[in-house]
Short mmCIF file of C-alpha atoms in Angstrom, two decimals:
data_model
loop_
_atom_site.label_atom_id
_atom_site.label_comp_id
_atom_site.label_asym_id
_atom_site.label_seq_id
_atom_site.Cartn_x
_atom_site.Cartn_y
_atom_site.Cartn_z
CA MET K 1 27.01 13.34 29.75
CA GLN K 2 30.03 11.23 28.76
CA ASN K 3 29.95 9.26 32.02
CA GLU K 4 26.16 8.96 32.17
CA ILE K 5 25.08 5.34 32.63
CA PHE K 6 22.66 3.96 30.05
CA GLN K 7 20.67 0.74 29.86
CA LEU K 8 21.09 -1.65 26.92
CA VAL K 9 17.84 -3.41 25.98
CA VAL K 10 16.20 -5.32 23.17
CA VAL K 11 12.44 -5.43 22.61
CA GLY K 12 11.31 -7.94 20.01
CA ILE K 13 8.66 -10.19 18.54
CA ASN K 14 9.44 -13.35 16.59
CA TYR K 15 8.09 -16.62 15.22
CA LYS K 16 8.28 -18.24 18.67
CA THR K 17 6.07 -15.66 20.38
CA SER K 18 3.61 -14.83 17.62
CA THR K 19 1.87 -15.94 14.45
CA ILE K 20 2.40 -14.36 11.04
CA SER K 21 -0.91 -12.51 11.47
CA ASP K 22 0.35 -11.06 14.76
CA ARG K 23 3.64 -9.89 13.24
CA GLU K 24 2.06 -8.33 10.16
CA ILE K 25 0.67 -5.52 12.32
CA PHE K 26 4.10 -4.58 13.63
CA GLN K 27 6.34 -5.39 10.65
CA ILE K 28 8.68 -2.62 9.49
CA ASN K 29 9.83 -3.11 5.91
CA LYS K 30 13.21 -2.07 4.57
CA ASN K 31 11.95 1.25 3.19
CA GLU K 32 10.51 2.25 6.57
CA ILE K 33 13.50 1.50 8.80
CA SER K 34 15.41 4.75 8.19
CA ASP K 35 12.39 6.81 9.21
CA ALA K 36 11.86 4.60 12.27
CA LEU K 37 15.50 5.03 13.35
CA ASN K 38 15.27 8.80 12.95
CA TYR K 39 12.10 8.84 15.04
CA LEU K 40 13.72 6.84 17.83
CA ARG K 41 16.98 8.78 17.81
CA ALA K 42 15.09 12.06 18.12
CA LYS K 43 13.54 10.97 21.42
CA GLU K 44 15.27 12.45 24.45
CA GLU K 45 15.51 9.13 26.30
CA VAL K 46 17.09 7.26 23.36
CA GLU K 47 20.88 7.29 23.00
CA GLY K 48 21.13 4.66 20.26
CA ALA K 49 18.96 2.36 18.14
CA VAL K 50 19.30 -0.52 15.66
CA ILE K 51 16.26 -2.26 14.13
CA VAL K 52 16.55 -5.85 12.89
CA SER K 53 13.63 -6.76 10.64
CA THR K 54 13.35 -10.17 8.93
CA CYS K 55 10.49 -12.45 7.91
CA ASN K 56 10.68 -14.22 11.28
CA ARG K 57 11.55 -11.44 13.73
CA LEU K 58 11.42 -7.73 14.46
CA GLU K 59 13.78 -6.43 17.14
CA PHE K 60 14.58 -2.99 18.55
CA TYR K 61 18.10 -2.83 20.03
CA LEU K 62 18.10 0.31 22.17
CA VAL K 63 20.44 2.22 24.45
CA LEU K 64 18.24 4.26 26.80
CA LYS K 65 18.54 6.52 29.78
CA GLN K 66 18.29 4.55 33.01
CA ASP K 67 14.82 5.85 33.92
CA ALA K 68 13.28 5.13 30.49
CA ASN K 69 10.73 2.34 30.02
CA PRO K 70 11.83 0.32 26.96
CA PHE K 71 8.38 -0.90 25.95
CA THR K 72 6.93 2.60 26.29
CA VAL K 73 9.47 3.79 23.72
CA VAL K 74 8.37 1.05 21.29
CA ASN K 75 4.68 1.64 22.03
CA ASP K 76 5.08 5.38 21.37
CA PHE K 77 6.66 4.61 18.00
CA TYR K 78 3.78 2.43 16.83
CA PHE K 79 1.13 4.82 18.12
CA ASP K 80 2.73 7.95 16.66
CA LYS K 81 3.52 6.33 13.31
CA ARG K 82 0.63 3.89 12.81
CA LYS K 83 -1.95 4.59 15.52
CA VAL K 84 -1.34 1.02 16.72
CA VAL K 85 -1.39 0.38 20.48
CA ALA K 86 1.40 -2.17 20.97
CA GLN K 87 0.63 -2.20 24.70
CA GLU K 88 -2.48 -4.28 23.93
CA LYS K 89 -0.24 -7.01 22.46
CA GLN K 90 2.65 -6.72 24.91
CA ASN K 91 2.35 -10.43 25.72
CA LEU K 92 3.68 -11.18 22.22
CA PHE K 93 6.91 -9.26 22.84
CA TYR K 94 10.04 -10.26 24.75
CA MET K 95 12.54 -7.94 26.38
CA TYR K 96 16.12 -8.47 27.57
CA SER K 97 18.57 -6.10 29.22
CA GLY K 98 22.30 -5.92 29.87
CA THR K 99 24.29 -9.08 29.22
CA GLU K 100 21.13 -10.94 28.16
CA VAL K 101 20.91 -8.62 25.13
CA ALA K 102 24.36 -9.74 24.01
CA LYS K 103 23.52 -13.42 24.54
CA HIS K 104 20.30 -13.03 22.58
CA LEU K 105 21.91 -11.22 19.64
CA PHE K 106 24.74 -13.77 19.53
CA LYS K 107 22.17 -16.59 19.36
CA VAL K 108 20.32 -14.79 16.59
CA ILE K 109 23.38 -14.12 14.44
CA THR K 110 24.64 -17.70 14.77
CA GLY K 111 21.27 -19.13 13.74
CA LEU K 112 20.63 -20.75 17.13
CA ASP K 113 17.44 -18.71 17.52
CA SER K 114 16.22 -19.23 13.95
CA MET K 115 13.32 -21.37 12.79
CA LEU K 116 15.94 -23.23 10.76
CA LEU K 117 18.84 -24.09 13.07
CA GLY K 118 22.04 -22.58 11.68
CA GLU K 119 20.30 -20.38 9.11
CA TYR K 120 23.04 -18.33 7.46
CA GLN K 121 20.96 -15.53 5.88
CA VAL K 122 20.33 -13.93 9.27
CA GLN K 123 24.01 -12.94 9.57
CA GLY K 124 23.75 -10.83 6.42
CA GLN K 125 20.43 -9.39 7.57
CA ILE K 126 21.95 -8.26 10.86
CA LYS K 127 24.93 -6.71 9.08
CA GLU K 128 22.51 -4.84 6.81
CA ALA K 129 20.49 -3.63 9.84
CA TYR K 130 23.65 -2.38 11.55
CA SER K 131 24.91 -0.68 8.38
CA LEU K 132 21.61 1.13 8.00
CA ALA K 133 21.78 2.32 11.62
CA CYS K 134 25.32 3.57 10.98
CA SER K 135 24.21 5.46 7.88
CA GLN K 136 21.45 7.13 9.93
CA LYS K 137 23.91 7.78 12.79
CA SER K 138 21.58 6.04 15.25
CA ALA K 139 24.11 3.50 16.58
CA ASP K 140 26.02 4.73 19.63
CA LYS K 141 29.28 3.47 21.15
CA ILE K 142 27.62 0.59 23.02
CA LEU K 143 25.73 -0.65 19.96
CA HIS K 144 28.85 -0.39 17.78
CA LYS K 145 30.71 -2.62 20.24
CA LEU K 146 27.76 -5.03 20.59
CA PHE K 147 27.27 -5.60 16.88
CA HIS K 148 30.97 -5.85 16.02
CA THR K 149 31.30 -8.47 18.76
CA ALA K 150 28.26 -10.26 17.31
CA PHE K 151 29.88 -10.43 13.87
CA ARG K 152 32.97 -12.01 15.42
CA VAL K 153 30.84 -14.49 17.40
CA GLY K 154 28.92 -15.47 14.26
CA LYS K 155 32.14 -16.16 12.40
CA THR K 156 33.65 -18.11 15.31
CA VAL K 157 30.62 -20.36 15.83
CA ARG K 158 30.30 -21.12 12.13
CA SER K 159 33.99 -21.94 11.78
CA LYS K 160 34.32 -24.07 14.93
CA THR K 161 30.99 -25.97 14.81
CA LYS K 162 28.59 -27.51 12.31
CA ILE K 163 26.12 -24.70 13.00
CA GLY K 164 25.49 -23.03 9.65
CA SER K 165 27.21 -25.76 7.64
CA GLY K 166 25.75 -26.21 4.18
CA LYS K 167 24.40 -22.65 4.21
CA GLN K 168 21.04 -23.47 5.79
CA SER K 169 18.22 -21.13 4.72
CA LEU K 170 14.44 -21.06 4.57
CA SER K 171 14.71 -20.53 0.83
CA GLY K 172 16.68 -23.77 0.75
CA VAL K 173 13.84 -25.54 2.55
CA ALA K 174 11.33 -24.11 0.06
CA PHE K 175 13.56 -25.40 -2.75
CA GLN K 176 13.50 -28.90 -1.27
CA ILE K 177 9.69 -28.81 -1.23
CA ILE K 178 9.52 -27.69 -4.87
CA LYS K 179 12.05 -30.34 -5.89
CA GLU K 180 9.99 -33.06 -4.20
CA LYS K 181 6.62 -31.99 -5.59
CA LEU K 182 7.38 -30.78 -9.13
CA LYS K 183 8.99 -32.14 -12.27
CA ARG K 184 12.06 -30.46 -13.73
CA GLU K 185 10.10 -29.37 -16.83
CA ASP K 186 7.41 -27.61 -14.75
CA VAL K 187 7.20 -23.81 -14.77
CA VAL K 188 8.02 -21.95 -11.55
CA THR K 189 7.17 -18.27 -11.11
CA ILE K 190 9.29 -16.32 -8.63
CA VAL K 191 7.85 -13.02 -7.37
CA GLY K 192 10.15 -10.35 -5.93
CA VAL K 193 13.85 -9.63 -6.31
CA ASN K 194 15.82 -10.02 -3.09
CA GLN K 195 18.19 -12.42 -1.35
CA ASN K 196 15.51 -15.09 -0.83
CA THR K 197 14.31 -15.11 -4.42
CA LYS K 198 17.86 -15.07 -5.79
CA ILE K 199 18.79 -18.06 -3.62
CA ILE K 200 15.84 -20.15 -4.77
CA ALA K 201 16.39 -19.21 -8.42
CA GLU K 202 20.01 -20.35 -8.18
CA LEU K 203 19.06 -23.61 -6.45
CA LEU K 204 16.29 -24.40 -8.94
CA SER K 205 18.50 -23.65 -11.93
CA ASN K 206 21.36 -25.78 -10.61
CA CYS K 207 18.92 -28.64 -10.03
CA GLY K 208 17.68 -28.62 -13.63
CA PHE K 209 14.56 -26.43 -13.51
CA SER K 210 14.83 -24.56 -16.80
CA HIS K 211 11.43 -22.83 -17.03
CA LEU K 212 11.65 -19.95 -14.58
CA ILE K 213 9.52 -16.79 -14.71
CA PHE K 214 10.43 -13.69 -12.72
CA VAL K 215 7.90 -11.05 -11.62
CA ASN K 216 8.73 -7.76 -9.95
CA ARG K 217 7.23 -4.33 -9.49
CA THR K 218 10.39 -2.84 -11.06
CA VAL K 219 10.46 -4.94 -14.21
CA TYR K 220 14.10 -4.37 -15.18
CA LYS K 221 15.22 -6.21 -12.02
CA ALA K 222 13.10 -9.18 -13.07
CA GLU K 223 14.60 -8.95 -16.56
CA GLU K 224 18.12 -9.18 -15.13
CA LEU K 225 17.28 -12.47 -13.41
CA ALA K 226 15.43 -13.73 -16.49
CA GLU K 227 18.51 -13.07 -18.61
CA LYS K 228 20.76 -14.84 -16.11
CA TYR K 229 18.59 -17.96 -15.96
CA ASN K 230 17.25 -17.90 -19.53
CA GLY K 231 13.72 -17.26 -18.27
CA LEU K 232 10.90 -14.77 -18.77
CA ALA K 233 10.15 -11.50 -16.98
CA PHE K 234 6.88 -9.74 -16.17
CA SER K 235 5.94 -6.61 -14.28
CA LEU K 236 3.79 -7.07 -11.19
CA ASP K 237 0.71 -5.61 -12.86
CA ARG K 238 0.84 -8.47 -15.39
CA ILE K 239 1.23 -11.24 -12.81
CA GLN K 240 -1.97 -13.00 -13.92
CA GLU K 241 -0.33 -13.92 -17.24
CA PRO K 242 2.39 -16.32 -15.95
CA LEU K 243 -0.01 -17.88 -13.41
CA ILE K 244 -1.82 -19.86 -16.10
CA SER K 245 1.31 -21.88 -16.95
CA SER K 246 3.03 -22.00 -13.54
CA LYS K 247 2.81 -25.15 -11.44
CA CYS K 248 4.37 -23.27 -8.51
CA VAL K 249 4.48 -19.65 -7.40
CA PHE K 250 7.18 -18.67 -4.89
CA THR K 251 6.70 -15.17 -3.53
CA CYS K 252 8.69 -13.05 -1.11
CA THR K 253 8.30 -9.29 -1.45
CA GLY K 254 8.33 -6.35 0.95
CA SER K 255 4.86 -5.21 -0.03
CA ALA K 256 2.63 -3.87 2.73
CA ASN K 257 -0.44 -5.20 0.90
CA TYR K 258 -1.45 -8.41 -0.88
CA ILE K 259 -0.03 -8.74 -4.38
CA LEU K 260 -2.09 -11.81 -5.26
CA THR K 261 -5.77 -12.29 -4.47
CA SER K 262 -7.71 -15.53 -4.33
CA ASP K 263 -9.88 -14.34 -7.24
CA VAL K 264 -6.89 -13.96 -9.58
CA ILE K 265 -5.46 -17.32 -8.55
CA ASN K 266 -8.80 -19.13 -8.85
CA VAL K 267 -9.39 -17.75 -12.35
CA ALA K 268 -5.99 -19.07 -13.47
CA TYR K 269 -6.52 -22.44 -11.79
CA ASN K 270 -9.96 -22.93 -13.33
CA LYS K 271 -8.47 -22.39 -16.80
CA SER K 272 -5.36 -24.58 -16.57
CA HIS K 273 -5.12 -26.25 -13.12
CA CYS K 274 -2.19 -23.92 -12.43
CA PRO K 275 -0.78 -22.97 -10.02
CA CYS K 276 -1.08 -26.04 -7.78
CA LEU K 277 1.55 -24.99 -5.22
CA LEU K 278 1.91 -21.57 -3.57
CA ILE K 279 4.86 -20.79 -1.28
CA ASP K 280 4.56 -17.42 0.49
CA MET K 281 7.61 -16.38 2.53
CA ALA K 282 6.62 -12.74 2.97
CA VAL K 283 5.67 -10.87 6.15
CA PRO K 284 3.15 -9.35 5.70
CA ARG K 285 1.94 -12.17 3.46
CA ASP K 286 1.83 -11.59 -0.29
CA ILE K 287 -1.10 -13.91 -1.02
CA ASN K 288 -4.67 -13.54 0.21
CA THR K 289 -5.69 -17.16 0.65
CA ASP K 290 -9.31 -16.54 1.71
CA LYS K 291 -11.72 -18.53 -0.50
CA ILE K 292 -8.86 -19.97 -2.55
CA ASN K 293 -9.48 -23.27 -4.36
CA LYS K 294 -8.94 -26.08 -1.82
CA GLU K 295 -7.05 -28.17 -4.38
CA ILE K 296 -4.20 -25.64 -4.35
CA GLU K 297 -1.51 -26.38 -1.76
CA ILE K 298 -0.46 -23.33 0.25
CA ILE K 299 2.71 -23.14 2.35
CA ASP K 300 3.67 -20.06 4.36
CA LEU K 301 6.45 -19.55 6.91
CA GLU K 302 4.55 -21.43 9.58
CA GLY K 303 3.95 -24.26 7.14
CA LEU K 304 7.70 -24.62 6.60
CA LYS K 305 8.23 -25.70 10.22
CA LYS K 306 7.23 -29.33 9.66
CA TYR K 307 9.85 -29.69 6.92
CA LEU K 308 12.70 -28.63 9.19
CA GLU K 309 12.99 -31.41 11.78
CA VAL K 310 14.94 -33.89 9.63
CA GLN K 311 17.56 -31.29 8.67
CA GLN K 312 18.25 -30.26 12.27
CA THR K 313 19.40 -33.52 13.85
CA ASP K 314 22.98 -33.68 12.52
CA ILE K 315 24.02 -30.22 13.66
CA GLU K 316 22.27 -30.22 17.04
CA VAL K 317 25.26 -32.03 18.60
CA ASP K 318 27.29 -28.82 18.30
CA ILE K 319 24.77 -26.62 20.12
CA PRO K 320 26.53 -26.88 23.53
CA LEU K 321 29.83 -25.73 21.99
CA ALA K 322 28.10 -22.82 20.25
CA GLN K 323 26.37 -21.86 23.51
CA LYS K 324 29.74 -21.93 25.33
CA ILE K 325 31.24 -19.53 22.76
CA ILE K 326 28.22 -17.24 23.09
CA SER K 327 28.33 -17.27 26.90
CA ASP K 328 32.06 -16.44 27.00
CA GLU K 329 31.72 -13.62 24.50
CA ALA K 330 28.72 -12.22 26.39
CA ASN K 331 30.78 -12.18 29.60
CA ILE K 332 33.59 -10.32 27.84
CA PHE K 333 31.10 -7.79 26.43
CA GLU K 334 29.61 -7.31 29.91
CA VAL K 335 33.07 -6.54 31.33
CA TRP K 336 33.72 -4.02 28.55
CA ASN K 337 30.35 -2.37 29.11
CA GLU K 338 30.97 -2.05 32.83
CA THR K 339 34.50 -0.63 32.45
CA GLN K 340 34.24 1.42 29.24
CA ASN K 341 34.44 4.68 31.21
CA ASP K 342 37.03 3.40 33.70
CA ASP K 343 40.22 5.41 33.24
CA TYR K 344 42.31 2.83 35.10
CA LEU K 345 41.06 -0.59 33.95
CA GLY K 346 39.04 0.05 30.80
CA ALA K 347 42.00 -0.48 28.46
CA PHE K 348 42.71 -4.06 29.49
CA ALA K 349 39.52 -5.33 31.21
CA GLU K 350 38.46 -7.39 28.17
CA LYS K 351 41.85 -9.09 27.94
CA VAL K 352 41.81 -9.97 31.65
CA GLU K 353 38.33 -11.52 31.31
CA SER K 354 39.46 -13.52 28.27
CA VAL K 355 42.39 -14.91 30.24
CA ARG K 356 40.09 -15.78 33.17
CA LEU K 357 37.72 -17.69 30.89
CA GLN K 358 40.61 -19.44 29.15
CA LEU K 359 42.06 -20.63 32.46
CA LEU K 360 38.65 -21.89 33.59
CA ASP K 361 38.26 -23.72 30.30
CA GLU K 362 41.63 -25.41 30.76
CA THR K 363 40.62 -26.51 34.28
CA LYS K 364 37.09 -27.83 33.62
CA LEU K 365 38.18 -31.41 32.83
CA GLN K 366 39.96 -31.72 36.19
CA VAL K 367 37.09 -30.69 38.47
CA SER K 368 33.39 -31.42 38.98
CA GLU K 369 30.59 -29.12 37.80
CA ASP K 370 30.00 -27.85 41.35
CA GLU K 371 33.71 -27.18 41.82
CA MET K 372 33.74 -25.37 38.46
CA GLN K 373 30.99 -23.04 39.64
CA LEU K 374 32.97 -22.30 42.81
CA LEU K 375 36.09 -21.56 40.74
CA ASP K 376 34.11 -19.23 38.51
CA LYS K 377 32.72 -17.37 41.52
CA PHE K 378 36.15 -17.28 43.18
CA SER K 379 37.92 -15.92 40.08
CA ARG K 380 35.28 -13.20 39.63
CA SER K 381 35.63 -12.20 43.27
CA LEU K 382 39.42 -12.20 42.99
CA LEU K 383 39.36 -9.89 39.96
CA HIS K 384 36.90 -7.58 41.67
CA ARG K 385 39.16 -7.25 44.72
CA MET K 386 42.23 -6.79 42.56
CA LYS K 387 40.41 -4.03 40.70
CA SER K 388 39.58 -2.24 43.97
CA THR K 389 43.16 -2.63 45.17
CA ILE K 390 44.63 -1.28 41.93
CA ILE K 391 42.32 1.73 41.88
CA GLN K 392 43.09 2.53 45.55
CA THR K 393 46.82 2.18 44.93
CA VAL K 394 46.71 4.46 41.88
CA LEU K 395 44.62 7.05 43.71
CA MET K 396 46.98 7.01 46.71
CA SER K 397 49.95 7.40 44.37
CA ASP K 398 48.30 10.39 42.66
CA LEU K 399 47.59 12.01 46.03
CA HIS K 400 51.17 11.41 47.16
CA GLN K 401 52.53 13.08 44.04
CA GLU K 402 50.24 16.06 44.56
CA ASP K 403 51.47 16.44 48.14
CA ASN K 404 55.07 16.48 46.94
#
């Protein structure tokens, strides 16, 4: 069992492959992840599992037996738990295996795969996903190595490039929209208590917005934020009360159902022309916008896309450098994965690959791109032959000692 070969895969759905409506069907909220991990880990073909769930993506990182079908594992989960046939929507999902899993995760954690280039929140979300998998004992040796490498890659890219500079976040984009459209004396209601809502509360307060209202299902959490920002707090079942005075409602909860209906919003708007701006960052969405008054501006995650282009230009110049770091680290991870059970070379295979990549990097300015590709191929072939020679030499030495 120890030397059994497993396949590393990721099956996911994100903002590039699907709409919010598509993802709502498959979304797994924070309270459901532990149960999902336990379900997956109990399956005979699953050796390890980590689930990354954010507002813009849902990804299953799996270590499976070689003969297992990755999408079948995911489809079984949705059918057994929700009676949803994921197979019917397979075109919305992507799947990577082997080294491509590492490259994908490294792009995600560095913010290269985010709606907002360089988004920094995703790094914390991935750490939280990994920690939860560790607590449920669903992460195996391969996933431990993969995610620890990802944390190092995220730190390296953010320290050596402009990717992630200024702490880019979708909440930050929402703040920019509110700042442009509202006056500082306007009332803003923030629904939910989590990283996104805390970020926007901090940004609004620092910018001079002094009339903040906090709403949460667990009211004492809303009261803590209200005390910090000298605002007001309401429980979720009283949400209609602050609507009448709020120019903007920013909502981001983990609710599986709508927390605001068009009827409640329309009643408030007809009384006071408030709210006039709704920003919904939740998946599934918090606000049912069917039949809502057309004078109210509604922005969801897809609506945020058009506000992002201007912010991206300055940091895009560092994308090639970030991709180079990701590619090198993925190669090193691949070498580790291939040699982890090698008694002879496993201990120093990563170091040898690092040296190979460093030497290639030092040579790239002296040769053409075609020559560089030949050098890369040559150095890989050389290491492979050296590996075979070393193993044969060690085996012959062991046999010689046994004969004596």
